[in-house]
XYZ file of C-alpha atoms in Angstrom:
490
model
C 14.654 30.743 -26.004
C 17.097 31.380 -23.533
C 15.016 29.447 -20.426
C 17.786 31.192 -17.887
C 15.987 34.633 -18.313
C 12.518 35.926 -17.050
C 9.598 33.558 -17.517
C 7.458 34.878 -20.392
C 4.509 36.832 -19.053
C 1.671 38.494 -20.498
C 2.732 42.703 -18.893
C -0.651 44.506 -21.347
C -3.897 43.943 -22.113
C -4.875 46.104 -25.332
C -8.689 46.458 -25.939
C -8.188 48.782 -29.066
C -11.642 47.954 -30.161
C -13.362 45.573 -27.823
C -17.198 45.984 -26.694
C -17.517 48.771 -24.123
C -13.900 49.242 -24.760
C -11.792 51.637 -26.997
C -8.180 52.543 -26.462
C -7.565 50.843 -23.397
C -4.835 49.843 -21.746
C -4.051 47.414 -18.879
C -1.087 46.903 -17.291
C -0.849 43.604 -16.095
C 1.392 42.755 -12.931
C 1.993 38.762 -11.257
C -0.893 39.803 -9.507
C -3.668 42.146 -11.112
C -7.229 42.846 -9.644
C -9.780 44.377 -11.890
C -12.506 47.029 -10.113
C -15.291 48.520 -10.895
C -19.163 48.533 -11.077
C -22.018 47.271 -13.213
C -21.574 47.424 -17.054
C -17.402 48.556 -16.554
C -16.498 45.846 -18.382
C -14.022 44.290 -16.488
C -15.464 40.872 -17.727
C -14.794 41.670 -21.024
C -11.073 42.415 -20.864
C -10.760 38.734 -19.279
C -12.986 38.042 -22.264
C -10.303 39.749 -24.620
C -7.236 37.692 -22.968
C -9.243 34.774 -22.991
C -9.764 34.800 -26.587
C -5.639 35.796 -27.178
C -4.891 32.497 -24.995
C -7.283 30.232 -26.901
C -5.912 31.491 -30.332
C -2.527 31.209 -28.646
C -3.230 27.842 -27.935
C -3.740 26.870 -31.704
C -7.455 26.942 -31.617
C -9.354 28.602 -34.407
C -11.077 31.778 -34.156
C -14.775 29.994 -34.473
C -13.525 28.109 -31.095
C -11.998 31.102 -29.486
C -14.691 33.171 -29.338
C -17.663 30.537 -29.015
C -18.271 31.116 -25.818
C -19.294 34.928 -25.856
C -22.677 35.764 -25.092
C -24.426 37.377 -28.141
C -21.673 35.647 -30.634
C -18.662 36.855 -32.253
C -20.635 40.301 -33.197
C -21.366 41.121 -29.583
C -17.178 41.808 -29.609
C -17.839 44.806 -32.037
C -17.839 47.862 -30.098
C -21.198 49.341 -29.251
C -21.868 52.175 -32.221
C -19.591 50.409 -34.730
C -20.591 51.269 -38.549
C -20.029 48.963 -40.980
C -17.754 49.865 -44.189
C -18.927 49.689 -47.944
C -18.921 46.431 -47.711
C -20.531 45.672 -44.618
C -17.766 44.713 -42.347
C -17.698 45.300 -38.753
C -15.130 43.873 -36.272
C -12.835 44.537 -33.114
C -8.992 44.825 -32.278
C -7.502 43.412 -29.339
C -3.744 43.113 -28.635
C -1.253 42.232 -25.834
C 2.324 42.686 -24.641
C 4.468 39.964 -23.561
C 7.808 40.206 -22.040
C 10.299 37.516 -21.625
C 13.875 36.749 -22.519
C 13.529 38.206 -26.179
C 12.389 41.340 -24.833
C 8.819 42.813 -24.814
C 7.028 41.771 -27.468
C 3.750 42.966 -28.917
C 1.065 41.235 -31.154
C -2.029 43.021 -32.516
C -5.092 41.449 -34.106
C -7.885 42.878 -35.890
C -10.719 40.250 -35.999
C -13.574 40.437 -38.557
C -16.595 39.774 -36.925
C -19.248 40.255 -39.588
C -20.352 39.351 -42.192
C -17.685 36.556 -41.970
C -15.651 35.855 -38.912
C -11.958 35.950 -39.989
C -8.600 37.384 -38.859
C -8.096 39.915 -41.030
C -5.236 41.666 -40.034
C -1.674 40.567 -37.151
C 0.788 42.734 -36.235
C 4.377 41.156 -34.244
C 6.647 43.384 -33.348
C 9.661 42.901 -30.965
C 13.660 43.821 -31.103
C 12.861 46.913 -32.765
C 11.221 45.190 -35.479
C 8.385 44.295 -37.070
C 8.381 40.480 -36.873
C 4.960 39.484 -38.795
C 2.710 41.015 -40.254
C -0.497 40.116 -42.356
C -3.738 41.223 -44.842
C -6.636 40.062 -46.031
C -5.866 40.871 -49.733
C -8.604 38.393 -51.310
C -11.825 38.509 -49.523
C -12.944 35.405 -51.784
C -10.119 33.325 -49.924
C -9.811 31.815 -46.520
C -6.388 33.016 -45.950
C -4.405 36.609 -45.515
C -0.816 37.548 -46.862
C 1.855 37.422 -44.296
C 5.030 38.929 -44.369
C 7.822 37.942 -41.709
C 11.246 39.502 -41.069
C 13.875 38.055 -42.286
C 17.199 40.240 -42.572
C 18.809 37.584 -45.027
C 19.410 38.067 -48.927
C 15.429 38.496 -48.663
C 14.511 41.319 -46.080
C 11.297 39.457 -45.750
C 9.507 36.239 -46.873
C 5.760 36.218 -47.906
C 3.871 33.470 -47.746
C -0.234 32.560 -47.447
C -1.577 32.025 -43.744
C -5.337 30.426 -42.621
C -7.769 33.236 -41.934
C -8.792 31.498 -38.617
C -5.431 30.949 -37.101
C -3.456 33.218 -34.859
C -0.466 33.194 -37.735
C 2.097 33.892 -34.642
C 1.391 30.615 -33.636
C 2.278 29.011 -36.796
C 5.355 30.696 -37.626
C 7.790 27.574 -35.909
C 6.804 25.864 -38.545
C 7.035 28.034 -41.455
C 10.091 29.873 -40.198
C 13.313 27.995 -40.777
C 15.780 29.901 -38.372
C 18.923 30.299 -40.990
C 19.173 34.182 -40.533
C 19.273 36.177 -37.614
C 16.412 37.955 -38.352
C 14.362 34.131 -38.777
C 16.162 33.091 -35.664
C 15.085 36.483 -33.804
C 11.107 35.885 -35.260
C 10.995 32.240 -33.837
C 11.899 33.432 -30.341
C 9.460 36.467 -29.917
C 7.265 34.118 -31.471
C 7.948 31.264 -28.797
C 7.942 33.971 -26.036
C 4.142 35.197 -26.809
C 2.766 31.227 -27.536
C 4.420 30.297 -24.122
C 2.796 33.196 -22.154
C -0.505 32.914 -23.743
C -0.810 29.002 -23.597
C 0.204 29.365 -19.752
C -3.585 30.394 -18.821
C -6.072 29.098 -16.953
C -9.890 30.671 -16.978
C -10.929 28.923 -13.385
C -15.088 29.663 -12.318
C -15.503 27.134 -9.397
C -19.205 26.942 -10.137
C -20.899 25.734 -6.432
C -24.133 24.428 -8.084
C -22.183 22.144 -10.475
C -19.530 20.668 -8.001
C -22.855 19.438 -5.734
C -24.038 18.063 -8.565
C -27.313 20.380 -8.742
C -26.843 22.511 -12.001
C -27.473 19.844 -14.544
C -25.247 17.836 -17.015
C -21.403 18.592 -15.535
C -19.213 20.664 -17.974
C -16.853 18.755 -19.552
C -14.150 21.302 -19.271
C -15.410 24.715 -18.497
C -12.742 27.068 -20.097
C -12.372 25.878 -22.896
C -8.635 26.536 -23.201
C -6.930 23.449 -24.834
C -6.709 20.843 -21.934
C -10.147 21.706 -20.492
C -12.765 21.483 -22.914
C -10.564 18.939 -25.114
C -10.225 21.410 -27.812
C -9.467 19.379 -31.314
C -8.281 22.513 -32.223
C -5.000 22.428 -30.533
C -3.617 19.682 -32.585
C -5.876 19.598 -35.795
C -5.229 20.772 -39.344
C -5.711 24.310 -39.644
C -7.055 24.142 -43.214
C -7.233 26.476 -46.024
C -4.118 28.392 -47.436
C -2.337 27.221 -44.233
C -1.795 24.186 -45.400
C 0.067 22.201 -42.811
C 0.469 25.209 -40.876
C -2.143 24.102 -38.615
C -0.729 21.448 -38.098
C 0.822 22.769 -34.830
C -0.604 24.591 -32.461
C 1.923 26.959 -31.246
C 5.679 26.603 -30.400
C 7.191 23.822 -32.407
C 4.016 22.440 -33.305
C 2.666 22.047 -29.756
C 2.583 18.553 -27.627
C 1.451 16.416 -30.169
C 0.097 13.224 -29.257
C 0.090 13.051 -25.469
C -1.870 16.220 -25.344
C -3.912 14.774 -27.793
C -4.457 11.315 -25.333
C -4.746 13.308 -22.433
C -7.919 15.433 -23.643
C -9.874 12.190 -25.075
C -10.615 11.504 -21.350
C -11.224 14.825 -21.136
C -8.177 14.953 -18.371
C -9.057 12.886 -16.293
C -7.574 13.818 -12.712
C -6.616 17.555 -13.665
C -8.880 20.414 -12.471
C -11.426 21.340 -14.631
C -12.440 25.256 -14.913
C -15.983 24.586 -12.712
C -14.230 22.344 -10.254
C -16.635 19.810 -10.553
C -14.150 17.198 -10.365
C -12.462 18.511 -7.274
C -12.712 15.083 -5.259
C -10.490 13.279 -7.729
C -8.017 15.925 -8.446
C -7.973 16.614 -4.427
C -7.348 12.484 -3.890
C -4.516 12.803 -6.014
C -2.901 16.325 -4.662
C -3.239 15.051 -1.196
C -0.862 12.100 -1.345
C 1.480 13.689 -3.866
C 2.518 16.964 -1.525
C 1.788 16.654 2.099
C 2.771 20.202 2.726
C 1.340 21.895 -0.062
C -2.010 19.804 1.078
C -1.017 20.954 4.598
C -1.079 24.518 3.246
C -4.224 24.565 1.713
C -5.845 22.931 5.059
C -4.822 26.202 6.776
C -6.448 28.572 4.092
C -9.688 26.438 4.305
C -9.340 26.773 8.097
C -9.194 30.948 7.844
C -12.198 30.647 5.090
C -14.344 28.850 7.218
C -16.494 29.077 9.954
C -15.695 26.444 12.810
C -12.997 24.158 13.361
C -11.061 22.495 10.491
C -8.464 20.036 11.363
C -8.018 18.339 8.181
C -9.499 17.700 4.450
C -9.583 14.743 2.735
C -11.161 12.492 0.370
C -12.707 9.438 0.973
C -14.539 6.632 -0.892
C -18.389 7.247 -1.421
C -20.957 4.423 -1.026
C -23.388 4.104 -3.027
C -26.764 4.858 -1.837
C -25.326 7.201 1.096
C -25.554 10.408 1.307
C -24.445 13.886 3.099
C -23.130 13.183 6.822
C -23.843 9.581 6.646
C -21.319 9.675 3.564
C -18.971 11.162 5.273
C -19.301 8.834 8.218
C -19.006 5.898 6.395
C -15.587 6.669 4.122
C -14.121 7.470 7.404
C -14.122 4.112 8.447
C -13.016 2.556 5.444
C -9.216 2.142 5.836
C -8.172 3.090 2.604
C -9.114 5.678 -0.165
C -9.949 5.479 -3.733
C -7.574 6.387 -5.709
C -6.477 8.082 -8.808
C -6.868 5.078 -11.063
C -10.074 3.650 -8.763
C -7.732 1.421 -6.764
C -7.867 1.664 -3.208
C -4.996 3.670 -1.676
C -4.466 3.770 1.861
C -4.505 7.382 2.910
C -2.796 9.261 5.538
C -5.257 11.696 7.603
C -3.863 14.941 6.390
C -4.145 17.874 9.071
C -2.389 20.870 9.916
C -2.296 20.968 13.020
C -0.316 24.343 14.368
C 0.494 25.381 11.061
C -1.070 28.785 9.962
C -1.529 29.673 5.740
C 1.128 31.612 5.850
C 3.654 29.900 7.478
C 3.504 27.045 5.393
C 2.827 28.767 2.342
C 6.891 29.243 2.087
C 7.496 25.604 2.053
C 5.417 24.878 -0.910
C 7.377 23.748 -3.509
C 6.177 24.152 -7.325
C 3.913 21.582 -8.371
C 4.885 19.368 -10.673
C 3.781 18.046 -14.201
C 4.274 14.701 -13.169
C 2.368 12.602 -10.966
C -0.240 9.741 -11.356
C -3.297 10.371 -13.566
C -6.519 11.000 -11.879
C -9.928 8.974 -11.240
C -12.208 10.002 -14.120
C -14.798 12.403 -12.410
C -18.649 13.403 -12.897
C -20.727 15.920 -12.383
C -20.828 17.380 -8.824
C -18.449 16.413 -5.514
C -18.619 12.609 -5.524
C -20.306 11.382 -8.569
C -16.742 9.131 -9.113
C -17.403 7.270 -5.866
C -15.109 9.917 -4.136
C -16.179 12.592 -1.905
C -14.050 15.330 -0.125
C -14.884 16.238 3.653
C -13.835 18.179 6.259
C -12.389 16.934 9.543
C -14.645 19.434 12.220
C -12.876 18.103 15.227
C -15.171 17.183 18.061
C -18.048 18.080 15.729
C -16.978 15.105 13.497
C -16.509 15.513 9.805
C -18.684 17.306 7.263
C -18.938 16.997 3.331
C -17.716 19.951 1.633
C -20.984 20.359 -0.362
C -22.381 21.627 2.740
C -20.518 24.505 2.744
C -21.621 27.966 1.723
C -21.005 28.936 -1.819
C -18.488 30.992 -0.528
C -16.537 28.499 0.926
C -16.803 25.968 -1.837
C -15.326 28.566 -4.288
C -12.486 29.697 -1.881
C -11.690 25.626 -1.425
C -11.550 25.507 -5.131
C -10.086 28.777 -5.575
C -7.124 27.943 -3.086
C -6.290 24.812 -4.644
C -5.622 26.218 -8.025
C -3.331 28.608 -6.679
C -1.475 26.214 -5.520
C -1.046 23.883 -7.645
C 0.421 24.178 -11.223
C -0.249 23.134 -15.112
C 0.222 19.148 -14.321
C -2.916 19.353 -11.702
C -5.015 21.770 -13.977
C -7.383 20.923 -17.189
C -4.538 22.922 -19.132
C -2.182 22.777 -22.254
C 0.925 24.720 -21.344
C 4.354 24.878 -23.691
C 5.593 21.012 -23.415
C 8.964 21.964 -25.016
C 9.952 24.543 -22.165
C 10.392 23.138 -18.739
C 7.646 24.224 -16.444
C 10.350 25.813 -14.078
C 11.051 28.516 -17.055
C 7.212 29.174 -16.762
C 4.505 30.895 -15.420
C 0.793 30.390 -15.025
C -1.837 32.640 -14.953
C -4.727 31.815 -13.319
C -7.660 34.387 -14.524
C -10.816 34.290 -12.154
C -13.599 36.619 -13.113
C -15.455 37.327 -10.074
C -13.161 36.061 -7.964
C -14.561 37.412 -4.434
C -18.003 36.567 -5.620
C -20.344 34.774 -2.908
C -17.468 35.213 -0.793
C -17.735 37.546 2.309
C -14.693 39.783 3.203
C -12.572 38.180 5.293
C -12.931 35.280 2.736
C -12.173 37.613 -0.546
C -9.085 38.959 1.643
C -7.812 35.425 2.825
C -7.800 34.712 -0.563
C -6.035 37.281 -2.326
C -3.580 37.216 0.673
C -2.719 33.492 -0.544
C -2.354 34.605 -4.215
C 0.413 37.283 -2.865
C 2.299 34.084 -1.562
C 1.918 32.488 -4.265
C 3.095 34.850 -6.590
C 6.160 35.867 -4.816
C 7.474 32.484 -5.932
C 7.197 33.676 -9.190
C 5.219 30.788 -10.879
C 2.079 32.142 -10.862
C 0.437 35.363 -11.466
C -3.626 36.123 -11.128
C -5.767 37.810 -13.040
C -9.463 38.884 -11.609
C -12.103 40.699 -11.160
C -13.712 41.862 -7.645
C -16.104 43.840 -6.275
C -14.491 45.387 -3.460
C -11.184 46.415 -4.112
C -10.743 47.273 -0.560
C -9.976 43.390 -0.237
C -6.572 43.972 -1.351
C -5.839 46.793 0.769
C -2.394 46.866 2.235
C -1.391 43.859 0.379
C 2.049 43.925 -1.364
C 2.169 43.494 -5.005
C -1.414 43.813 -5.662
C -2.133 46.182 -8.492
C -6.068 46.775 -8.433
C -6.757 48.559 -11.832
C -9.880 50.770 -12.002
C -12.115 50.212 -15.069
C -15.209 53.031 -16.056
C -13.402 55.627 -13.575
């Protein structure tokens, strides 16, 4: 891939055949708000690019589409017949555009009576890149065919039934021929994009601690739920196919590590483990820190000169908490060491001011304290600096302003901060995330929703991240530059 082009980004959302949806088409911009009321299904097309992103991410199908209410069959369109045989299923697709070009991959999923992939489409260059069939329903595999333009116009070969076959091609594709060499990169371009997501729902009654056992990773994207998936053997025909779980057979065993602790110190989708991840982000960029102190300061009501976290003691609570890790003189660290930590404030310095000065954050960086459930299980707490009114825990805020908080942070930050497994091979300057928040304005009042998508705007004009989310008041984004708000059930 030629990293000195355009960062690969996913520009369409196809819902062919997807619940409420038939024929649809999104087109996605850096920054994309979905409208629309009750029943629209703008949760379902984050549903659909969900799915694309896990399979992109080298999960199987099972995986992909555990998490939807009602089970795979609640994907089939509303009014679906089955065939002779009693199949029923749905087709989703996407568009991704990068240095190779736009590229487009179709999928038409099987959803009953057995979930399988039963046909992928890949097309790019003016060609048709990949395709496959399910030509043995006795098997666990489909026939794929991928372009080749050498002595052989194409070469056929057996492919799992519950892998996205795009993401196995770098390692059944040997790049001798043009035509090989032209299939690896569209193929690289569309892994890249799709593994670049993360699904973020700051959930306010897990990150106090109130809403039971703490998700281990939320998404469930590789990276937050410590999906096996990513790195395991895909099984069946495949072979060692699945070895790999996208471009040149994904991170191998550091991503592996890195979920076994279930990434420790990186954001998790519910934000439950904001405290350590905020400990960390704090002392690694003062004015990114510095930034997101002025957004909480717009989001909330009252003074805020500062945020920070600070040890918790055991057996205190609430204010007295807060209190008490402001006298201790240092901070407990990533690794549960105590770091001495400067009292960040921003003093002077508005959201968008400082938002400029952010530079991209990093994959580097020391590894986090191992969080629990709720905002200070791991001995560390985050508060807010009030001023004269002293300092306040943040699980006092309104659910509002614990989702902006979490919310704001994750725009600002990047795949090294974030429960997350994004290309290792490309350089993370060459991409982009996407950050896809269903609901995003929810339990948030206007001003809040507004602040919010304002900082997204900044964000995005740096060209490392792009948004994807739903709202319920489109009017949020009004006057905003860049903003496309897409209506859905107009």
């Amino acid at each position: 891939m030629n990293s000195d082009s355009e960062r690969p980004a996913v520009t369409e959302l196809r819902l062919s055949a997807f619940k409420a949806h038939r024929g649809v088409v999104l087109p996605l911009g850096p920054l994309t708000l979905l409208s629309g009321g009750s029943g629209s299904g703008k949760s379902s097309a984050l549903q659909a690019y969900e799915i694309l992103a896990r399979l992109g991410s080298g999960q199987s199908l099972a995986r992909a589409v555990r998490d939807v209410a009602g089970g795979p069959s609640a994907c089939v369109p509303a009014g679906a017949r089955p065939d002779d045989q009693g199949r029923r299923g749905f087709r989703i697709g996407c568009t991704v555009s990068g240095p190779v070009g736009p590229v487009s991959l179709d999928l038409a999923v099987q959803a009953e009576p057995e979930l399988r992939i039963v046909g992928e489409r890949l097309t790019g260059g003016g060609e048709t890149l990949l395709t496959t069939a399910l030509t043995d329903p006795d098997r666990p595999a489909v026939q794929a065919a991928w372009h080749t333009a050498g002595a052989t116009p194409v070469t056929r070969a057996p492919l799992p039934d519950d892998r996205l076959g795009t993401s196995l091609l770098p390692l059944r594709v040997a790049g001798k021929t043009a035509g090989q060499r032209l299939v690896l990169a569209a193929a690289e371009q569309v892994v890249v994009a799709l593994r670049s997501a993360f699904v973020c729902d700051p959930r306010p009654e897990v990150m106090r601690g109130t809403g039971g056992a703490r998700a281990a990773g939320g998404a469930g994207l590789p990276g937050a739920a410590g999906a096996a998936g990513a790195t395991g053997s895909a099984g069946g025909a495949g072979g060692s196919a699945g070895r790999g779980s996208g471009v040149r057979g994904g991170r191998g065993k550091g991503a592996g590590k890195a979920r076994e602790g279930h990434d420790e110190g990186r954001l998790r989708s519910s934000c439950d483990n904001l405290p350590a991840v905020l400990a960390r982000t704090s002392k690694e960029c003062a004015r990114r820190h510095a930034v997101l102190v002025a957004a909480v300061r717009e989001a909330c009501v009252g003074p805020v000169d500062g945020l920070r976290a600070v040890p918790r003691q055991a057996g205190v609570t609430g204010a007295g908490a807060a209190g008490s890790g402001a006298r201790e003189s240092g901070v407990t660290g990533a690794t549960g060491s105590g770091v001495t930590a400067s009292r960040m404030t921003a003093s002077g310095a508005t959201a968008a001011g400082a938002a400029a000065a952010v530079p991209a954050a990093g994959r580097g960086g020391a590894a986090g304290a191992q969080s629990g459930g709720g905002l200070g299980e791991a001995g560390v707490q985050v508060v807010l600096d009030r001023g004269a009114l002293g300092e306040m825990p943040v699980e006092q805020l309104g659910d509002g302003e614990l989702r902006f908080l979490a919310l704001a942070l994750v725009l600002l930050t990047g795949p090294g901060v974030l429960a997350m497994d994004p290309a290792g091979e490309i350089p993370s300057a060459h991409q982009q995330m996407t950050v896809m928040a269903d609901g995003m304005d929810r339990c948030m009042d206007r001003r809040q929703a507004r602040e919010l998508v304002s900082l997204a705007v900044r964000m995005a004009e740096r060209g490392h991240v792009r948004l994807l989310g739903t709202v319920r008041d489109p009017s949020v984004a009004e006057g905003l530059p860049g903003v496309q708000v897409l209506h859905l059930g107009a």
